[in-house]
GROMACS .gro file of C-alpha atoms in nm:
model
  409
    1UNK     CA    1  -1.233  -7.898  -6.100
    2UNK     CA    2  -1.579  -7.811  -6.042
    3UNK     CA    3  -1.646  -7.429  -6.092
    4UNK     CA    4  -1.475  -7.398  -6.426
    5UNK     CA    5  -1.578  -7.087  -6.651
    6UNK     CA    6  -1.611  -7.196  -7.009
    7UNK     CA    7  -1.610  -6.960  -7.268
    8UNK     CA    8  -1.575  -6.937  -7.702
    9UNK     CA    9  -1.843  -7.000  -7.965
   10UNK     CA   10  -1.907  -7.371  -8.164
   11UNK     CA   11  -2.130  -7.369  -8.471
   12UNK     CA   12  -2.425  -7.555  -8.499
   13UNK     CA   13  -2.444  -7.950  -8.426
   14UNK     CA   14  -2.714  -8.191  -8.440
   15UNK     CA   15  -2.933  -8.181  -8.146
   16UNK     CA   16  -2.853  -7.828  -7.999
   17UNK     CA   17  -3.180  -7.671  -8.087
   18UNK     CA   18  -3.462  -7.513  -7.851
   19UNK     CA   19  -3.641  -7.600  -7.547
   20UNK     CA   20  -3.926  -7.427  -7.438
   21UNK     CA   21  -3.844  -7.076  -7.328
   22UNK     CA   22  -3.499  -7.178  -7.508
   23UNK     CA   23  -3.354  -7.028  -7.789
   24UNK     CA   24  -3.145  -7.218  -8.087
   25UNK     CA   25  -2.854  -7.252  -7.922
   26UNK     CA   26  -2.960  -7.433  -7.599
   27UNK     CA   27  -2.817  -7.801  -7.562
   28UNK     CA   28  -3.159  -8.016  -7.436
   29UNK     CA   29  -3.147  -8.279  -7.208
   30UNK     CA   30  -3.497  -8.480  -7.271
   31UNK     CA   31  -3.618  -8.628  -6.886
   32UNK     CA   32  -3.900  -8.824  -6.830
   33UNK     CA   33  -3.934  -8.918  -6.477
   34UNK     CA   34  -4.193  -8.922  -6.181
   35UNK     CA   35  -4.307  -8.546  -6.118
   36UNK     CA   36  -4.658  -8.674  -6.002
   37UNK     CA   37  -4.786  -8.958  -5.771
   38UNK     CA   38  -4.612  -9.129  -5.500
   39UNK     CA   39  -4.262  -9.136  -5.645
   40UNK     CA   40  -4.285  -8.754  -5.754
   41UNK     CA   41  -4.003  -8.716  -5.498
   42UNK     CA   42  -3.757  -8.916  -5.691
   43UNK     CA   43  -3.801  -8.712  -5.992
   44UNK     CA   44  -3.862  -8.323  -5.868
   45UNK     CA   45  -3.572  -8.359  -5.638
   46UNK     CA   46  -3.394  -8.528  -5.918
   47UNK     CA   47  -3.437  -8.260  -6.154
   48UNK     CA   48  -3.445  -7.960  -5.903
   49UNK     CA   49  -3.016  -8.089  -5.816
   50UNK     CA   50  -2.938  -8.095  -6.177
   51UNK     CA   51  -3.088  -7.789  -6.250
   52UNK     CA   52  -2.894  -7.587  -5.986
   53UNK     CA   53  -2.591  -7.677  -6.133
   54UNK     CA   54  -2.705  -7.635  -6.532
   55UNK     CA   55  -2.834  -7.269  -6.427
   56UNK     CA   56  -2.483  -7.240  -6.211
   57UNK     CA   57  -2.323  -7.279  -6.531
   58UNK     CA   58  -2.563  -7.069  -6.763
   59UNK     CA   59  -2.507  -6.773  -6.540
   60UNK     CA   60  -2.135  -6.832  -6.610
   61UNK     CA   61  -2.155  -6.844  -7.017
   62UNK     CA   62  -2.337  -7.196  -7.051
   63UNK     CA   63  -2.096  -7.468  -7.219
   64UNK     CA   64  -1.883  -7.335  -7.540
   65UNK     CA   65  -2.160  -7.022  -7.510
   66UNK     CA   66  -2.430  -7.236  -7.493
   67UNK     CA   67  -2.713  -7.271  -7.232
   68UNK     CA   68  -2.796  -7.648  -7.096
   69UNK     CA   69  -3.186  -7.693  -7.052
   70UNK     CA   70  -3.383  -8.019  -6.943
   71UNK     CA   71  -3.683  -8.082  -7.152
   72UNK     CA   72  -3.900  -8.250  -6.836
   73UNK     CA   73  -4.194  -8.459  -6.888
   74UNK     CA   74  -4.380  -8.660  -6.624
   75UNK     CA   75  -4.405  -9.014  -6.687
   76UNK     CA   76  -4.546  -9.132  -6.309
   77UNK     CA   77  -4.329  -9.348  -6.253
   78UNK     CA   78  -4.514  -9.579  -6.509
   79UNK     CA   79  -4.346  -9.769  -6.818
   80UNK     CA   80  -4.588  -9.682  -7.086
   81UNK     CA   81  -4.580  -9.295  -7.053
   82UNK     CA   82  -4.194  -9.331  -7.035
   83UNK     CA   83  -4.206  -9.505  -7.312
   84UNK     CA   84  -4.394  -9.235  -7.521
   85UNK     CA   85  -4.217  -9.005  -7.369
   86UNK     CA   86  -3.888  -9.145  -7.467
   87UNK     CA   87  -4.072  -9.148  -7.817
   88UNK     CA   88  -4.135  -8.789  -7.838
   89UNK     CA   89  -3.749  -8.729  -7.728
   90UNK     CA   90  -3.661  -8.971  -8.028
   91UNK     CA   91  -3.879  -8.757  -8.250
   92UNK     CA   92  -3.773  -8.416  -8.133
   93UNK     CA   93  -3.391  -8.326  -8.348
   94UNK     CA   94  -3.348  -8.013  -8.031
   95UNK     CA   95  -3.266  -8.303  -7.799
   96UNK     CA   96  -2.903  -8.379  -7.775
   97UNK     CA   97  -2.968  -8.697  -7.548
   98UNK     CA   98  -3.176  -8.823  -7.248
   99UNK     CA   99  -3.090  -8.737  -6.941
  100UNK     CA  100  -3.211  -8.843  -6.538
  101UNK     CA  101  -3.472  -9.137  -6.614
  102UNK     CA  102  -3.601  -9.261  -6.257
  103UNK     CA  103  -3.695  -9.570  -6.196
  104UNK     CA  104  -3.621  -9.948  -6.305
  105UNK     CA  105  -3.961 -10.064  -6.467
  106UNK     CA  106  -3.942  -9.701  -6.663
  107UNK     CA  107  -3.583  -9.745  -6.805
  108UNK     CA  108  -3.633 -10.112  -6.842
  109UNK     CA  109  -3.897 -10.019  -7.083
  110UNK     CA  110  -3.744  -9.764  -7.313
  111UNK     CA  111  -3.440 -10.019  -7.374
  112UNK     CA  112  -3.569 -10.194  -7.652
  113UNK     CA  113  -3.635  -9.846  -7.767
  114UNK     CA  114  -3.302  -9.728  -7.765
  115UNK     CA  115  -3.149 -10.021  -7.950
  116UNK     CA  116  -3.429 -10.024  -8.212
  117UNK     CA  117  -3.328  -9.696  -8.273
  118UNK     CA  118  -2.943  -9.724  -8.250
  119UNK     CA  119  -2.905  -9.575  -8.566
  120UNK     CA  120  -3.106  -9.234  -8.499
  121UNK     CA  121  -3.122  -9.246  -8.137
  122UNK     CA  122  -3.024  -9.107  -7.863
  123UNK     CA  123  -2.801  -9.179  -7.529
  124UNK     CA  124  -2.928  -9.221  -7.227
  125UNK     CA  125  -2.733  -9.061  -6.917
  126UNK     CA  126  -2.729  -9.097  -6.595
  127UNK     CA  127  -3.037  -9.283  -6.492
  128UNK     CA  128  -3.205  -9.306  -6.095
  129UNK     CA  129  -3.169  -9.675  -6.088
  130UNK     CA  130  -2.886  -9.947  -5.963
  131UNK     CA  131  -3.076 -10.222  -6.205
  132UNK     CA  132  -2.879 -10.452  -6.407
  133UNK     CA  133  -3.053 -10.434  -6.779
  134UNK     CA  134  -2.873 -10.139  -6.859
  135UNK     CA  135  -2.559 -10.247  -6.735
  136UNK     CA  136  -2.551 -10.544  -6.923
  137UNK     CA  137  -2.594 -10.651  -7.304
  138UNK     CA  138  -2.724 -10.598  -7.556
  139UNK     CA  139  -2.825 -10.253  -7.387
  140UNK     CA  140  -2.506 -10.133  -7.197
  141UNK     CA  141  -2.391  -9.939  -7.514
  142UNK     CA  142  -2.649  -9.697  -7.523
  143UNK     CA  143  -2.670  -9.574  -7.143
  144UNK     CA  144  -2.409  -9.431  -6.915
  145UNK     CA  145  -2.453  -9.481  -6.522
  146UNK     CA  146  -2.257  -9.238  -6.312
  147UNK     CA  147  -2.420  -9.421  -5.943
  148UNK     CA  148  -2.320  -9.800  -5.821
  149UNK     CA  149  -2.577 -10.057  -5.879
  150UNK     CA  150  -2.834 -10.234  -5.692
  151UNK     CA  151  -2.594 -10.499  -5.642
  152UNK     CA  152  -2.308 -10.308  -5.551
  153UNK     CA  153  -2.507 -10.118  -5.257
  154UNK     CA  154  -2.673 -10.468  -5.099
  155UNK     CA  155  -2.340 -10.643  -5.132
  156UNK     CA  156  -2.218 -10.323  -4.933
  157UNK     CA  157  -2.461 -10.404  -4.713
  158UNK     CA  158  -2.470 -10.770  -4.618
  159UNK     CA  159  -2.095 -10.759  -4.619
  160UNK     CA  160  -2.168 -10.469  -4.305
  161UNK     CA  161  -2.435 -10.700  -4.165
  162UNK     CA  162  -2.177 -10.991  -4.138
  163UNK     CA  163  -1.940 -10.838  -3.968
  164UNK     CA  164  -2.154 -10.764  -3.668
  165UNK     CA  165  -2.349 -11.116  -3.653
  166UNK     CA  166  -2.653 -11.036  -3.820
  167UNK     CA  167  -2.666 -11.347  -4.098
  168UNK     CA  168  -3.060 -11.411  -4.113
  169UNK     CA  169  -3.164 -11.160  -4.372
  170UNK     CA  170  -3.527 -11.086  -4.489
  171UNK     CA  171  -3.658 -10.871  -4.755
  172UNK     CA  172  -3.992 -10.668  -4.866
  173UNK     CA  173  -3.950 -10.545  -5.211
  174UNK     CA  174  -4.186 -10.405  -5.446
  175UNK     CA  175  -4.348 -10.684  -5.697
  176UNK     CA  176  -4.175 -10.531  -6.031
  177UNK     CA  177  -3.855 -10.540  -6.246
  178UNK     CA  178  -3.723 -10.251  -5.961
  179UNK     CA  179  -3.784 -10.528  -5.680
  180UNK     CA  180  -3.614 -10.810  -5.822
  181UNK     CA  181  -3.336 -10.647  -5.894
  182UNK     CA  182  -3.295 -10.563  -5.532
  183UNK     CA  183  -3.386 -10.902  -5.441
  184UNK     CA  184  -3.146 -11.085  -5.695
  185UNK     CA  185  -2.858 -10.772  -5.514
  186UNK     CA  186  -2.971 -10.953  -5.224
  187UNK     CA  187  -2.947 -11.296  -5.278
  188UNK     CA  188  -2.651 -11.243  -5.457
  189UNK     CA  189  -2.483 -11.069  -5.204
  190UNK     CA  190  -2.564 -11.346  -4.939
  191UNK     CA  191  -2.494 -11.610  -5.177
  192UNK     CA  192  -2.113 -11.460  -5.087
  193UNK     CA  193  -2.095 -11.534  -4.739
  194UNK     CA  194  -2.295 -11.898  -4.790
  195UNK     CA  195  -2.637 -11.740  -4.695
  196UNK     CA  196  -3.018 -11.723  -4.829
  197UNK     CA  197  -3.290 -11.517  -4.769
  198UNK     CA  198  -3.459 -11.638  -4.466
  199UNK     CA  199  -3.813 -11.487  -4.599
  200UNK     CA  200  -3.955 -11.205  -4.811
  201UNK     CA  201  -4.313 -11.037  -4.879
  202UNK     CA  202  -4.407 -10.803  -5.169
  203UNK     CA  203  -4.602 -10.535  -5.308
  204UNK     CA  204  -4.744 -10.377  -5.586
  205UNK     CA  205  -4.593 -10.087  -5.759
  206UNK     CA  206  -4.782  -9.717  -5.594
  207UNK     CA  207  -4.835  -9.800  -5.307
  208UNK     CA  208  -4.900  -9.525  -5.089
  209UNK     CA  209  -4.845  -9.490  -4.697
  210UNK     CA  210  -5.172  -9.507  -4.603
  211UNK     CA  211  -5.230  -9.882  -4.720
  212UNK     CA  212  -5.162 -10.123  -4.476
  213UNK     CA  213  -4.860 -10.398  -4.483
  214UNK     CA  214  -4.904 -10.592  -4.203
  215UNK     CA  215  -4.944 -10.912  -4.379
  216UNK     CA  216  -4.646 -10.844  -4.504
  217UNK     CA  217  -4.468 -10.781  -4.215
  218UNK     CA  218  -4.629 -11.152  -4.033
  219UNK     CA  219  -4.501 -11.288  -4.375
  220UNK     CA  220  -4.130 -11.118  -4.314
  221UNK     CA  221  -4.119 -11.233  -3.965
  222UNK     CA  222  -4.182 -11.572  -3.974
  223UNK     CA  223  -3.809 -11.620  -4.087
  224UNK     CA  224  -3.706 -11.460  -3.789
  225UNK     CA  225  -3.481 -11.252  -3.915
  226UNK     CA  226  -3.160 -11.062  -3.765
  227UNK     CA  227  -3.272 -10.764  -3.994
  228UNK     CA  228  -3.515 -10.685  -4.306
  229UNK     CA  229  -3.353 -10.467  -4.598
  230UNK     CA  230  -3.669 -10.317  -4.785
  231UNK     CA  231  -3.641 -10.243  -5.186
  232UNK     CA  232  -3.926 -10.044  -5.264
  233UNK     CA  233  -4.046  -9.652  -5.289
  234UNK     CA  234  -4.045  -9.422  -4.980
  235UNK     CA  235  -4.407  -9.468  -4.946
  236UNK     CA  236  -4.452  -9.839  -4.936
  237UNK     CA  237  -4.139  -9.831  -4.725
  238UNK     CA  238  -4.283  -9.598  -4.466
  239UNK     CA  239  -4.603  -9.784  -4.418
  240UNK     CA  240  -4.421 -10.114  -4.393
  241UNK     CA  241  -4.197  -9.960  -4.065
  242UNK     CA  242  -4.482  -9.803  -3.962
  243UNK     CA  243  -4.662 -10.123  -3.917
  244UNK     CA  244  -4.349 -10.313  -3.826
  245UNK     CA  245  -4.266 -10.134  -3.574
  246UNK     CA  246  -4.636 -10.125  -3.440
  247UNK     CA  247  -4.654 -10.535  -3.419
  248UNK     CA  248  -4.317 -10.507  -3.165
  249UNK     CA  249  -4.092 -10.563  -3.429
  250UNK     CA  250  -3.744 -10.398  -3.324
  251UNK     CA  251  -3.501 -10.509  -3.565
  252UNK     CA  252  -3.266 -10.299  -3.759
  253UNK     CA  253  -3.471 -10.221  -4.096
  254UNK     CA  254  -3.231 -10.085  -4.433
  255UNK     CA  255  -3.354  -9.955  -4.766
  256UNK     CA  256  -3.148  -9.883  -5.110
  257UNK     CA  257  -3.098  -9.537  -5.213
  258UNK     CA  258  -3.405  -9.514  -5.425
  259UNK     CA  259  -3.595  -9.452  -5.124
  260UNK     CA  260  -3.462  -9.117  -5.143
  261UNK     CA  261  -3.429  -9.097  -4.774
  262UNK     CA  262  -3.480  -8.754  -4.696
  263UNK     CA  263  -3.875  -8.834  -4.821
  264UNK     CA  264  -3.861  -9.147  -4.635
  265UNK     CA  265  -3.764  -8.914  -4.317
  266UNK     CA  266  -4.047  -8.673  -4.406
  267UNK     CA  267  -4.301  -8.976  -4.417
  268UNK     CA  268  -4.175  -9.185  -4.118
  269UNK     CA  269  -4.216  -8.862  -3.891
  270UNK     CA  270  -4.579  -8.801  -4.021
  271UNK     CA  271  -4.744  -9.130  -3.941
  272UNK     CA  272  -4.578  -9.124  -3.651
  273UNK     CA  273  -4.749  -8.849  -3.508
  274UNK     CA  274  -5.015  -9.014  -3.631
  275UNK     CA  275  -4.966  -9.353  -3.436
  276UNK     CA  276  -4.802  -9.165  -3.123
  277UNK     CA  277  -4.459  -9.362  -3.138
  278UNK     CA  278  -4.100  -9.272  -3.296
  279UNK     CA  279  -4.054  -9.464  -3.645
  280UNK     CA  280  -3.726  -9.316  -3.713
  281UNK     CA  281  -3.523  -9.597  -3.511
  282UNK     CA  282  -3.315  -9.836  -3.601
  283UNK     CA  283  -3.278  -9.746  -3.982
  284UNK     CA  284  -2.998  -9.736  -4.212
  285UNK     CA  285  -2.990  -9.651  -4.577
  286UNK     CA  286  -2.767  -9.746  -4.840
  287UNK     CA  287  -2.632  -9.405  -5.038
  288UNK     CA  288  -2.491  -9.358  -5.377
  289UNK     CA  289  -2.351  -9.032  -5.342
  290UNK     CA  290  -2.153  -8.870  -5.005
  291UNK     CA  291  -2.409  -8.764  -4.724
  292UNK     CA  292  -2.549  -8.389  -4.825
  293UNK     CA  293  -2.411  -8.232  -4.498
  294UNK     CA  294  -2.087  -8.351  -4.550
  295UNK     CA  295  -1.899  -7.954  -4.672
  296UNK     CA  296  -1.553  -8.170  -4.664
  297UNK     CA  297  -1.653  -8.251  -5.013
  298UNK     CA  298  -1.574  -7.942  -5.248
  299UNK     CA  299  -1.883  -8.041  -5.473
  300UNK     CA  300  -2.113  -8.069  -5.151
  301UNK     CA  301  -2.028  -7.735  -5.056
  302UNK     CA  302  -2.135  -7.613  -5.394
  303UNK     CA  303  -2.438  -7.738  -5.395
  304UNK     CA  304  -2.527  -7.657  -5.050
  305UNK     CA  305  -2.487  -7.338  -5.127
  306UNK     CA  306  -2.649  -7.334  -5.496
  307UNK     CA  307  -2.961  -7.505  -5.325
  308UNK     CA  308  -2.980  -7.224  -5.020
  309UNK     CA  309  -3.034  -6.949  -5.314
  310UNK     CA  310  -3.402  -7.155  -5.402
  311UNK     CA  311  -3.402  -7.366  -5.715
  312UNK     CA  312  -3.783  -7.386  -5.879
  313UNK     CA  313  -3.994  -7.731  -5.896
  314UNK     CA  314  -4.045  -7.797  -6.266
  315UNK     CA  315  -4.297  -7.751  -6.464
  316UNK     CA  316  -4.499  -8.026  -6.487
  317UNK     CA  317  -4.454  -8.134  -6.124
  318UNK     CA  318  -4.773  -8.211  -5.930
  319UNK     CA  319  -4.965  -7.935  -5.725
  320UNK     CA  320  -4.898  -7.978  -5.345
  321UNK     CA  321  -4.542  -8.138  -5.344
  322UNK     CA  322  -4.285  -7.920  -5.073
  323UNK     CA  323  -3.967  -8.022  -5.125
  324UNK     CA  324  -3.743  -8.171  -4.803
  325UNK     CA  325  -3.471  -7.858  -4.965
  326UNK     CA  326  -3.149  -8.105  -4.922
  327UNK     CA  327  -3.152  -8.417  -4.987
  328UNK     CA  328  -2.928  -8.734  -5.116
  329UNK     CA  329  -3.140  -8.781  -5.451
  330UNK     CA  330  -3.057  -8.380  -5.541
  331UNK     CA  331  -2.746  -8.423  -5.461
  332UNK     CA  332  -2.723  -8.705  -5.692
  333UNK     CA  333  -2.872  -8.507  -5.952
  334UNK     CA  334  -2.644  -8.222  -5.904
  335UNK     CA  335  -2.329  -8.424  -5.956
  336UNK     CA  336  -2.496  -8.600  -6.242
  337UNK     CA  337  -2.537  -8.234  -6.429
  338UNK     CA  338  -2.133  -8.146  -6.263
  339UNK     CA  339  -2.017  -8.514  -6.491
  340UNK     CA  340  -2.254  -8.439  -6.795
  341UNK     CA  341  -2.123  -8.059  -6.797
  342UNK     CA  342  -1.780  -8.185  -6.856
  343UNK     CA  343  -1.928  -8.469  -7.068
  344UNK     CA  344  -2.043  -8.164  -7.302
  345UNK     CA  345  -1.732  -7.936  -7.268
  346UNK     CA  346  -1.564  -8.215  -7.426
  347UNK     CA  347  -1.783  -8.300  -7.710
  348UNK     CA  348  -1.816  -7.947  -7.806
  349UNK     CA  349  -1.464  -7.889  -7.772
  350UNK     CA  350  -1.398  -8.077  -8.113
  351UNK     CA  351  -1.674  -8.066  -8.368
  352UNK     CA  352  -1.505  -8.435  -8.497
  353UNK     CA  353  -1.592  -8.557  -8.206
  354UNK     CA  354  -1.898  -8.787  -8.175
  355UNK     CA  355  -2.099  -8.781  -7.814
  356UNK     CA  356  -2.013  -9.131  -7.771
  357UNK     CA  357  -1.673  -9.063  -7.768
  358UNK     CA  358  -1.633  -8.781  -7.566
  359UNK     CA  359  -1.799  -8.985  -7.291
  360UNK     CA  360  -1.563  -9.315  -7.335
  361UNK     CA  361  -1.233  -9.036  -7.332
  362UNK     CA  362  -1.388  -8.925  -7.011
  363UNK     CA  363  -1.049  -9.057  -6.729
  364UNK     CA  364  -1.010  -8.992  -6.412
  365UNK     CA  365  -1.217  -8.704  -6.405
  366UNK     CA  366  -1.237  -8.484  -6.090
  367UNK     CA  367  -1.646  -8.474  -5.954
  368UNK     CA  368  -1.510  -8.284  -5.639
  369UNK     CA  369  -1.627  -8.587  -5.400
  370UNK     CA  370  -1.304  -8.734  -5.343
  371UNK     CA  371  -1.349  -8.999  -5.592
  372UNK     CA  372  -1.246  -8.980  -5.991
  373UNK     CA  373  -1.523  -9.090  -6.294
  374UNK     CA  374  -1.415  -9.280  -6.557
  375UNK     CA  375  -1.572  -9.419  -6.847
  376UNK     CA  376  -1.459  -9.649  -7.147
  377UNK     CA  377  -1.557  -9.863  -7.430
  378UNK     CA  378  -1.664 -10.165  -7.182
  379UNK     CA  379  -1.645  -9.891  -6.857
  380UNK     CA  380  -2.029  -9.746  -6.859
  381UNK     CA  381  -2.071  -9.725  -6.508
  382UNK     CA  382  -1.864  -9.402  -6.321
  383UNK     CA  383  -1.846  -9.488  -5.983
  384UNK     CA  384  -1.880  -9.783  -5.769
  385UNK     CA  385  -1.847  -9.659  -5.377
  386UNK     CA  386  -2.114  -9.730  -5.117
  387UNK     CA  387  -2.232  -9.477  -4.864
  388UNK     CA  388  -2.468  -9.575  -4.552
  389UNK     CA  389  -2.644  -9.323  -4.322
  390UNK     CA  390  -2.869  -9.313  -4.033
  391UNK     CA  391  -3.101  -9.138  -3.829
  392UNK     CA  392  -2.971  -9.002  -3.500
  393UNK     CA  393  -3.213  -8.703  -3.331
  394UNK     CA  394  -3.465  -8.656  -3.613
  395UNK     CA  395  -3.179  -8.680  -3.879
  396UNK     CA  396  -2.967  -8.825  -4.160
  397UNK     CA  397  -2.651  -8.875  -4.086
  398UNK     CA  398  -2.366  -9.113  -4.197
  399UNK     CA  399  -2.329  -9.411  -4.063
  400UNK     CA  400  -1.935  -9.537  -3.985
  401UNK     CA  401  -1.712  -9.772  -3.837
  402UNK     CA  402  -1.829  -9.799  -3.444
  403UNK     CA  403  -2.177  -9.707  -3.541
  404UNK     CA  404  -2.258 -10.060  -3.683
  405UNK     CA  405  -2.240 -10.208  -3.329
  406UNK     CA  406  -2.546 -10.052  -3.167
  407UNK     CA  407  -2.699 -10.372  -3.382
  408UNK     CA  408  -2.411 -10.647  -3.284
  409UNK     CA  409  -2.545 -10.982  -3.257
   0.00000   0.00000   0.00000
């Protein structure tokens, strides 16, 4: 279950040195994410869910006696400080693995990095991204994914959109190695039911909501589509409903979970004010984890109520940023530190035991969301289920079953 208590004393192993503020006996988790620019969202909410569970357990003797820290650096949401940050992680013998990456073009770039390195290097667990590279050779040894992939969630999707009549399908992604992922999910998950993408529009990675994307949204519509699913940041995202919905467009718009929906929300509700019109309508998002709300789930309860006592931005996140407090991405992160907490129990629990191996012996393994993780030799990936939500009077909230037909064709 969940709230275990661990307890006892291992001796020193490699990589269980000192963070900062740490002492020798802290276990470091090395994450280099977004904690500035227009994706700082992904990564401070990222990193505050994980760290109300780590400091859940701390307060309750750490794991074998030891503390769990994450070593945070900000990377932007660009490859080549991910890179060197993935470099100084390499370099650094107090960092057990790496831990919480966002992004695809980020993780797509340290990769190479990790196999070069196979030797010497380090793991890489639990990354913000549904992209295929590091599911699939020659990298898929060295990184464990706990969420579904890109592929999973859009197949989800169009397999939802067909069963209520909606079979012309259009797409806006972002003009990276993020985007066509979502847009191979997406052809790929038509291709199933004998369909294409009826048209698509791009942009460039950083966008921000104040840029304007109604070119793209002429571009989207001339395929007359039934509905547009949108792979891109929350920003880009926002300003391309904003303007959608401002040239009369009225059909049912979807984005992946890396729009971290909760800053989507947030976003949509401020240029709206600014246009004087309601941009929450018609959405639906595809979700990774169970909706946030949802206290059925024993590890949603927990982390409501672990998030409700305040957990601190980190360090190195940008000046300004106010957090939504619950959201689906911290959520994620929370049951990503609940899976790497038992991930650790194990390894310490047998000093013969190598990381690798304590992660592949991981079965069946309770997460307290009503579905099991399990890992393997050729199982990297811990779950597979699809969650949608949408917004009903100013809020998230999960989408089901009769709620599809508000958009039957």
């Amino acid at each position: 279950m969940v709230a275990l208590l661990w307890c006892g004393l291992l001796s020193s192993f490699p990589g269980s040195a000192h963070a900062a503020g740490g002492s020798a006996s802290d276990i470091v988790l090395g994450m280099s994410a977004p904690f500035s620019g227009s994706s700082r969202g992904l990564g401070i909410e990222l990193y505050r869910g994980a760290r109300a569970y780590f400091d859940y357990v701390n307060s309750r003797g750490g794991v074998q006696g030891r503390k769990v820290r994450i070593l945070a650096l900000d990377d932007g949401y660009n490859p080549r400080p991910a890179l060197q940050n993935t470099i100084r992680f390499m370099d650094d013998k107090s960092v057990l693995c790496l831990f919480g990456y966002v992004g695809t073009p980020t993780v797509t770039r340290v990769l190479p990095l990790l196999k070069a390195a196979e030797r010497d290097g380090k793991l890489l667990f639990f990354p913000f991204t549904g992209a295929q590279p590091q599911r699939e050779a020659p990298y898929d040894r060295f990184v464990f994914n706990l969420r579904a992939s890109y592929r999973q969630e859009l197949s989800a999707l169009v397999n939802k959109f067909s069963l209520i009549g909606l079979r012309r399908i259009a797409i806006f992604y972002q003009n990276d190695a993020y985007g066509r992922s979502g847009w191979d999910g997406l052809r790929r998950g038509l291709a199933a039911h004998r369909l294409g993408i009826v048209s698509e529009a791009t942009y460039r990675r950083g966008a921000v909501a104040s840029e304007s994307m109604r070119e793209q949204v002429q571009i989207v519509m001339e395929g007359h589509p039934d509905a547009i699913v949108v792979v891109g940041s929350y920003m880009a995202s926002a300003a391309f409903i904003r303007d959608a919905r401002s040239m009369g467009v009225h059909v049912p718009i979807a984005n992946i979970s890396f729009s971290a929906s909760e800053n989507l929300l947030r976003t949509l509700k401020r240029l709206g004010k600014g246009c004087g019109r309601d941009l929450t309508g018609d959405l639906i998002n595809t979700q990774v984890v169970p909706y946030y709300r949802d206290e059925h789930f024993e590890s949603v309860r927990l982390y409501r109520s672990l998030m409700a006592g305040g957990v601190p931005l980190p360090e190195v996140a940008e000046e300004g940023y106010v957090s939504p407090g619950l959201s689906d991405v911290s959520l994620e992160g929370f049951l990503d530190a609940v899976v790497m907490t038992e991930i650790l129990r194990r390894f310490l629990d047998d000093p013969q035991r190598s990381l690798i191996h304590a992660v592949e012996g991981l079965h069946d393994y309770d997460a307290g969301i009503d579905a099991t993780v399990t890992f393997g030799q050729t199982r990297h990936q811990g779950l597979s289920r699809v969650y949608f939500t949408t917004v009903r009077q100013g809020r998230f909230v999960s989408l089901e079953g009769e709620g599809w037909r508000q958009w039957q064709k």
